[in-house]
Every structure is written in structure tokens, then in C-alpha cells.
Amino acid sequence: MQRYFIDKSKITNELILPTDIYHHAIRVMRMHVGSYFELVLETQKIALMRITQVKKDEAKAELIKWVEANVELPASVTIACALSKGEKAEWIVQKGTELGANEFIFFAGEFSVTKWDSKKVTKKVDRLAKVALNAAQQSHRTKIPNVHYCSSLDAIELPRFDYRLVAYEESAKEGEKSNLFKLTTSLKKQVEASLSSEILAVFGPEGGISAREVAYMNENAFVFAGLGPRIMRAETAPLYLLSALSFALELG
């Protein structure tokens, strides 16, 4: 079942397909009268729709029923990654969206080799937002993760987060193995009590995290966690964390 998102909080029983949905549904997917698809509103409500009319540049669909589904992680996770080489940002956004991330922040780490030209930041963020949209549709999410850019780690607004964690290579080398478990245990209690939680998880670039960044996070109540005995690539660690949280909160 193809899923689309629409920038509306309400729809009537009949809908003229927006241009982008029309193009993909009719031109790309070759849908026709009688074809079904799912539509996600801004409220995260899901509507089952059926195409009732197809013209050269327009198509209409009718509301069949509302669909109940609970597919979002029970805790809101923001993945904050220092800029890394190549197309790793797209990979992180695509796979992180599939695994349930609520938000992505990319920042210029002190040891980041890659830099984003200030004139191209908007274009890059827009591109990543499109990746998030496509991944959310593919994985049948009810929310499209937001994507942001910050000029440095300390430009990230911290007060809104209930938990702040950093995946720290030195902690892993020293054998630290309890902090992530403590986090998931605390989060599970929050979920069982129907309480919401905002988590910020920070990941460094290939070159690691600088001493100044470490000091800043120490001063701001970050938990330094190892993610096991193996050293992961910059694009692997965020996916490991999201997988661990999914297992602990949704399957455990």
C-alpha cells in the first residue's frame, strides 16, 4: 500500500490530489480508478483512500475509512551528527527515519573534515528533508522527521531534552557498558507510565570528538556511553542506537 503525506489537518470525503501526489501516484505508480493508497495528515491520522477519477492533469480520491496504527517510537529521539565525509548524511537520514528517529541535526564538529558552504546549507537541508519524506513513506511512518543544521555542537538548543547522550569512543575503549542500559531502563519506565521523553544523541565525525566538545558536554549533563566493544563508523553508530532503543522499548 503506497503511503503519502499531505499538509492538511483535515480532509473532506473527496480530495483532489495535490500536484506532487498526483505525479507520483498516477505518473510513476500508474494508479488508476479503483486504486487504493494511504494518506497521512498533519495530525498523524491515516486515511485509506480510493481513486475515483483520473484526468490528464488531475485526479480525485474518496475517503474509505480511517486506519488505526501505532508505528512511532514511544520516545522522541533526535540524532545529532557531526558532518562526515561523502553521502553519509543521506544514509543516516534514510536509515534513521526507517528506524524511528524524530529529528536529525547535523553540525560542524571541530574534527569534521567535511564543511558545508554557508551558501549551500539550505539546499543540503532541503535535500535531506526530501530523503526523510521518501523514507517515511516507504517505512509507513506517521511522522516525517525534521532535519536541521547547526554551525557547532554548542549551537544546539539543549533545554528541551530530558536525556542527553553522546556515543563516545573512549568510553567504549575503557569498557563502559552500563550507561545505555540505564538509559533504556529509565525510558521504559517512562513509556509504561505513558510519559513522553525527548532524547538527544550526539555522534562525532570520523576524527572523533574534541577535548573542548567533551568538556562542553560534561558541563551540560551528557551521559557518555559506549556502544559495545567494536568501533563503529560514523554512519553506523546512530543506527545501532536507534535499533537498541527500538528493541528495548518496543520488543523487550
mmCIF file of N, CA and C in Angstrom, residues 8-83:
data_model
loop_
_atom_site.group_PDB
_atom_site.id
_atom_site.type_symbol
_atom_site.label_atom_id
_atom_site.label_comp_id
_atom_site.label_asym_id
_atom_site.label_seq_id
_atom_site.Cartn_x
_atom_site.Cartn_y
_atom_site.Cartn_z
ATOM 1 N N LYS A 8 -2.238 18.968 5.445
ATOM 2 C CA LYS A 8 -3.587 19.335 5.872
ATOM 3 C C LYS A 8 -3.882 18.636 7.187
ATOM 4 N N SER A 9 -4.662 19.299 8.041
ATOM 5 C CA SER A 9 -5.066 18.674 9.298
ATOM 6 C C SER A 9 -6.444 18.029 9.178
ATOM 7 N N LYS A 10 -7.177 18.391 8.105
ATOM 8 C CA LYS A 10 -8.500 17.809 7.858
ATOM 9 C C LYS A 10 -8.684 17.596 6.359
ATOM 10 N N ILE A 11 -9.479 16.615 6.000
ATOM 11 C CA ILE A 11 -9.867 16.421 4.604
ATOM 12 C C ILE A 11 -11.362 16.104 4.562
ATOM 13 N N THR A 12 -11.987 16.386 3.433
ATOM 14 C CA THR A 12 -13.395 16.026 3.240
ATOM 15 C C THR A 12 -13.450 14.614 2.670
ATOM 16 N N ASN A 13 -14.643 14.150 2.379
ATOM 17 C CA ASN A 13 -14.783 12.796 1.842
ATOM 18 C C ASN A 13 -14.239 12.671 0.424
ATOM 19 N N GLU A 14 -14.068 13.812 -0.263
ATOM 20 C CA GLU A 14 -13.498 13.780 -1.610
ATOM 21 C C GLU A 14 -12.295 14.717 -1.655
ATOM 22 N N LEU A 15 -11.233 14.256 -2.298
ATOM 23 C CA LEU A 15 -9.994 15.024 -2.328
ATOM 24 C C LEU A 15 -9.441 15.089 -3.747
ATOM 25 N N ILE A 16 -9.077 16.301 -4.156
ATOM 26 C CA ILE A 16 -8.306 16.458 -5.390
ATOM 27 C C ILE A 16 -6.840 16.279 -5.024
ATOM 28 N N LEU A 17 -6.168 15.359 -5.653
ATOM 29 C CA LEU A 17 -4.792 15.054 -5.281
ATOM 30 C C LEU A 17 -3.876 16.260 -5.510
ATOM 31 N N PRO A 18 -3.064 16.610 -4.493
ATOM 32 C CA PRO A 18 -2.060 17.658 -4.704
ATOM 33 C C PRO A 18 -1.124 17.265 -5.845
ATOM 34 N N THR A 19 -0.483 18.248 -6.453
ATOM 35 C CA THR A 19 0.335 18.012 -7.643
ATOM 36 C C THR A 19 1.402 16.947 -7.439
ATOM 37 N N ASP A 20 2.122 17.007 -6.303
ATOM 38 C CA ASP A 20 3.209 16.045 -6.081
ATOM 39 C C ASP A 20 2.677 14.625 -5.921
ATOM 40 N N ILE A 21 1.553 14.482 -5.201
ATOM 41 C CA ILE A 21 0.966 13.150 -5.035
ATOM 42 C C ILE A 21 0.399 12.654 -6.358
ATOM 43 N N TYR A 22 -0.247 13.552 -7.106
ATOM 44 C CA TYR A 22 -0.770 13.179 -8.427
ATOM 45 C C TYR A 22 0.344 12.648 -9.311
ATOM 46 N N HIS A 23 1.462 13.367 -9.356
ATOM 47 C CA HIS A 23 2.564 12.960 -10.228
ATOM 48 C C HIS A 23 3.073 11.569 -9.855
ATOM 49 N N HIS A 24 3.297 11.340 -8.557
ATOM 50 C CA HIS A 24 3.849 10.052 -8.160
ATOM 51 C C HIS A 24 2.824 8.926 -8.303
ATOM 52 N N ALA A 25 1.615 9.181 -7.832
ATOM 53 C CA ALA A 25 0.595 8.125 -7.852
ATOM 54 C C ALA A 25 0.166 7.754 -9.267
ATOM 55 N N ILE A 26 -0.082 8.754 -10.098
ATOM 56 C CA ILE A 26 -0.627 8.492 -11.429
ATOM 57 C C ILE A 26 0.474 8.285 -12.465
ATOM 58 N N ARG A 27 1.467 9.173 -12.469
ATOM 59 C CA ARG A 27 2.518 9.095 -13.489
ATOM 60 C C ARG A 27 3.565 8.032 -13.192
ATOM 61 N N VAL A 28 3.972 7.936 -11.912
ATOM 62 C CA VAL A 28 5.040 6.995 -11.560
ATOM 63 C C VAL A 28 4.485 5.619 -11.224
ATOM 64 N N MET A 29 3.509 5.570 -10.306
ATOM 65 C CA MET A 29 2.973 4.283 -9.844
ATOM 66 C C MET A 29 1.868 3.726 -10.744
ATOM 67 N N ARG A 30 1.426 4.527 -11.717
ATOM 68 C CA ARG A 30 0.393 4.099 -12.670
ATOM 69 C C ARG A 30 -0.909 3.693 -11.988
ATOM 70 N N MET A 31 -1.263 4.395 -10.938
ATOM 71 C CA MET A 31 -2.543 4.116 -10.291
ATOM 72 C C MET A 31 -3.680 4.539 -11.207
ATOM 73 N N HIS A 32 -4.834 3.932 -10.985
ATOM 74 C CA HIS A 32 -5.994 4.179 -11.842
ATOM 75 C C HIS A 32 -7.245 4.199 -10.979
ATOM 76 N N VAL A 33 -8.383 4.436 -11.611
ATOM 77 C CA VAL A 33 -9.646 4.422 -10.872
ATOM 78 C C VAL A 33 -9.810 3.072 -10.181
ATOM 79 N N GLY A 34 -10.056 3.129 -8.871
ATOM 80 C CA GLY A 34 -10.179 1.896 -8.089
ATOM 81 C C GLY A 34 -8.935 1.575 -7.285
ATOM 82 N N SER A 35 -7.815 2.236 -7.570
ATOM 83 C CA SER A 35 -6.581 2.003 -6.813
ATOM 84 C C SER A 35 -6.687 2.621 -5.419
ATOM 85 N N TYR A 36 -6.046 1.955 -4.463
ATOM 86 C CA TYR A 36 -6.070 2.431 -3.083
ATOM 87 C C TYR A 36 -4.693 2.976 -2.686
ATOM 88 N N PHE A 37 -4.690 3.932 -1.759
ATOM 89 C CA PHE A 37 -3.448 4.396 -1.149
ATOM 90 C C PHE A 37 -3.777 4.957 0.225
ATOM 91 N N GLU A 38 -2.768 5.154 1.033
ATOM 92 C CA GLU A 38 -2.951 5.726 2.369
ATOM 93 C C GLU A 38 -2.452 7.163 2.379
ATOM 94 N N LEU A 39 -3.145 7.994 3.136
ATOM 95 C CA LEU A 39 -2.822 9.409 3.219
ATOM 96 C C LEU A 39 -2.651 9.773 4.696
ATOM 97 N N VAL A 40 -1.502 10.372 5.033
ATOM 98 C CA VAL A 40 -1.226 10.760 6.421
ATOM 99 C C VAL A 40 -1.385 12.267 6.562
ATOM 100 N N LEU A 41 -2.246 12.688 7.482
ATOM 101 C CA LEU A 41 -2.486 14.107 7.718
ATOM 102 C C LEU A 41 -1.455 14.669 8.692
ATOM 103 N N GLU A 42 -1.445 15.992 8.829
ATOM 104 C CA GLU A 42 -0.527 16.644 9.775
ATOM 105 C C GLU A 42 -0.758 16.180 11.206
ATOM 106 N N THR A 43 -1.975 15.741 11.496
ATOM 107 C CA THR A 43 -2.317 15.243 12.832
ATOM 108 C C THR A 43 -1.843 13.811 13.049
ATOM 109 N N GLN A 44 -1.211 13.226 12.044
ATOM 110 C CA GLN A 44 -0.736 11.841 12.027
ATOM 111 C C GLN A 44 -1.873 10.834 11.906
ATOM 112 N N LYS A 45 -3.078 11.308 11.586
ATOM 113 C CA LYS A 45 -4.179 10.390 11.289
ATOM 114 C C LYS A 45 -3.971 9.808 9.895
ATOM 115 N N ILE A 46 -4.372 8.559 9.715
ATOM 116 C CA ILE A 46 -4.157 7.854 8.452
ATOM 117 C C ILE A 46 -5.507 7.573 7.794
ATOM 118 N N ALA A 47 -5.627 7.982 6.546
ATOM 119 C CA ALA A 47 -6.863 7.761 5.796
ATOM 120 C C ALA A 47 -6.607 6.772 4.662
ATOM 121 N N LEU A 48 -7.492 5.790 4.531
ATOM 122 C CA LEU A 48 -7.443 4.902 3.370
ATOM 123 C C LEU A 48 -8.255 5.557 2.262
ATOM 124 N N MET A 49 -7.621 5.782 1.121
ATOM 125 C CA MET A 49 -8.245 6.498 0.014
ATOM 126 C C MET A 49 -8.374 5.600 -1.218
ATOM 127 N N ARG A 50 -9.391 5.903 -2.054
ATOM 128 C CA ARG A 50 -9.564 5.190 -3.318
ATOM 129 C C ARG A 50 -9.723 6.207 -4.439
ATOM 130 N N ILE A 51 -8.972 6.018 -5.509
ATOM 131 C CA ILE A 51 -9.041 6.933 -6.641
ATOM 132 C C ILE A 51 -10.369 6.735 -7.375
ATOM 133 N N THR A 52 -11.047 7.848 -7.604
ATOM 134 C CA THR A 52 -12.366 7.785 -8.246
ATOM 135 C C THR A 52 -12.387 8.414 -9.634
ATOM 136 N N GLN A 53 -11.388 9.245 -9.930
ATOM 137 C CA GLN A 53 -11.367 9.909 -11.227
ATOM 138 C C GLN A 53 -9.930 10.272 -11.595
ATOM 139 N N VAL A 54 -9.583 10.026 -12.868
ATOM 140 C CA VAL A 54 -8.254 10.383 -13.353
ATOM 141 C C VAL A 54 -8.399 11.141 -14.666
ATOM 142 N N LYS A 55 -7.863 12.363 -14.690
ATOM 143 C CA LYS A 55 -7.830 13.170 -15.909
ATOM 144 C C LYS A 55 -6.382 13.428 -16.290
ATOM 145 N N LYS A 56 -6.179 14.193 -17.341
ATOM 146 C CA LYS A 56 -4.826 14.459 -17.833
ATOM 147 C C LYS A 56 -3.948 15.089 -16.772
ATOM 148 N N ASP A 57 -4.446 16.075 -16.049
ATOM 149 C CA ASP A 57 -3.642 16.786 -15.055
ATOM 150 C C ASP A 57 -4.292 16.818 -13.678
ATOM 151 N N GLU A 58 -5.235 15.940 -13.439
ATOM 152 C CA GLU A 58 -5.949 15.967 -12.163
ATOM 153 C C GLU A 58 -6.497 14.584 -11.841
ATOM 154 N N ALA A 59 -6.562 14.289 -10.566
ATOM 155 C CA ALA A 59 -7.177 13.040 -10.111
ATOM 156 C C ALA A 59 -7.895 13.305 -8.798
ATOM 157 N N LYS A 60 -8.967 12.545 -8.571
ATOM 158 C CA LYS A 60 -9.729 12.668 -7.335
ATOM 159 C C LYS A 60 -9.731 11.323 -6.611
ATOM 160 N N ALA A 61 -9.856 11.415 -5.288
ATOM 161 C CA ALA A 61 -9.928 10.200 -4.476
ATOM 162 C C ALA A 61 -10.965 10.398 -3.384
ATOM 163 N N GLU A 62 -11.561 9.309 -2.934
ATOM 164 C CA GLU A 62 -12.551 9.378 -1.865
ATOM 165 C C GLU A 62 -12.024 8.701 -0.608
ATOM 166 N N LEU A 63 -12.490 9.209 0.536
ATOM 167 C CA LEU A 63 -12.108 8.640 1.824
ATOM 168 C C LEU A 63 -12.914 7.362 2.066
ATOM 169 N N ILE A 64 -12.206 6.267 2.274
ATOM 170 C CA ILE A 64 -12.871 4.989 2.540
ATOM 171 C C ILE A 64 -13.043 4.775 4.038
ATOM 172 N N LYS A 65 -11.961 4.941 4.785
ATOM 173 C CA LYS A 65 -12.032 4.786 6.243
ATOM 174 C C LYS A 65 -10.754 5.331 6.869
ATOM 175 N N TRP A 66 -10.817 5.512 8.182
ATOM 176 C CA TRP A 66 -9.637 5.906 8.942
ATOM 177 C C TRP A 66 -8.940 4.653 9.449
ATOM 178 N N VAL A 67 -7.622 4.672 9.387
ATOM 179 C CA VAL A 67 -6.828 3.494 9.756
ATOM 180 C C VAL A 67 -6.119 3.747 11.081
ATOM 181 N N GLU A 68 -6.208 2.792 11.995
ATOM 182 C CA GLU A 68 -5.513 2.891 13.278
ATOM 183 C C GLU A 68 -4.153 2.202 13.167
ATOM 184 N N ALA A 69 -3.098 2.903 13.544
ATOM 185 C CA ALA A 69 -1.753 2.303 13.522
ATOM 186 C C ALA A 69 -0.858 3.050 14.485
ATOM 187 N N ASN A 70 -0.047 2.307 15.242
ATOM 188 C CA ASN A 70 0.896 2.900 16.183
ATOM 189 C C ASN A 70 2.301 2.456 15.779
ATOM 190 N N VAL A 71 2.961 3.259 14.964
ATOM 191 C CA VAL A 71 4.241 2.836 14.398
ATOM 192 C C VAL A 71 5.428 3.688 14.856
ATOM 193 N N GLU A 72 5.170 4.741 15.639
ATOM 194 C CA GLU A 72 6.255 5.627 16.047
ATOM 195 C C GLU A 72 6.935 5.114 17.322
ATOM 196 N N LEU A 73 8.242 5.372 17.423
ATOM 197 C CA LEU A 73 8.953 5.037 18.655
ATOM 198 C C LEU A 73 8.263 5.718 19.836
ATOM 199 N N PRO A 74 8.122 5.035 20.958
ATOM 200 C CA PRO A 74 7.436 5.642 22.108
ATOM 201 C C PRO A 74 8.237 6.748 22.789
ATOM 202 N N ALA A 75 9.480 6.943 22.384
ATOM 203 C CA ALA A 75 10.291 8.062 22.874
ATOM 204 C C ALA A 75 10.781 8.857 21.671
ATOM 205 N N SER A 76 10.867 10.168 21.820
ATOM 206 C CA SER A 76 11.276 11.045 20.724
ATOM 207 C C SER A 76 12.801 11.167 20.709
ATOM 208 N N VAL A 77 13.421 10.674 19.637
ATOM 209 C CA VAL A 77 14.879 10.634 19.563
ATOM 210 C C VAL A 77 15.396 11.602 18.501
ATOM 211 N N THR A 78 16.258 12.514 18.920
ATOM 212 C CA THR A 78 16.938 13.411 17.990
ATOM 213 C C THR A 78 18.367 12.932 17.801
ATOM 214 N N ILE A 79 18.734 12.667 16.557
ATOM 215 C CA ILE A 79 20.082 12.226 16.220
ATOM 216 C C ILE A 79 20.883 13.452 15.777
ATOM 217 N N ALA A 80 21.938 13.769 16.518
ATOM 218 C CA ALA A 80 22.796 14.906 16.182
ATOM 219 C C ALA A 80 24.161 14.376 15.748
ATOM 220 N N CYS A 81 24.492 14.574 14.482
ATOM 221 C CA CYS A 81 25.726 14.023 13.916
ATOM 222 C C CYS A 81 26.651 15.136 13.433
ATOM 223 N N ALA A 82 27.916 15.027 13.791
ATOM 224 C CA ALA A 82 28.909 15.920 13.212
ATOM 225 C C ALA A 82 29.047 15.582 11.734
ATOM 226 N N LEU A 83 29.362 16.567 10.928
ATOM 227 C CA LEU A 83 29.484 16.347 9.487
ATOM 228 C C LEU A 83 30.559 15.313 9.192
#
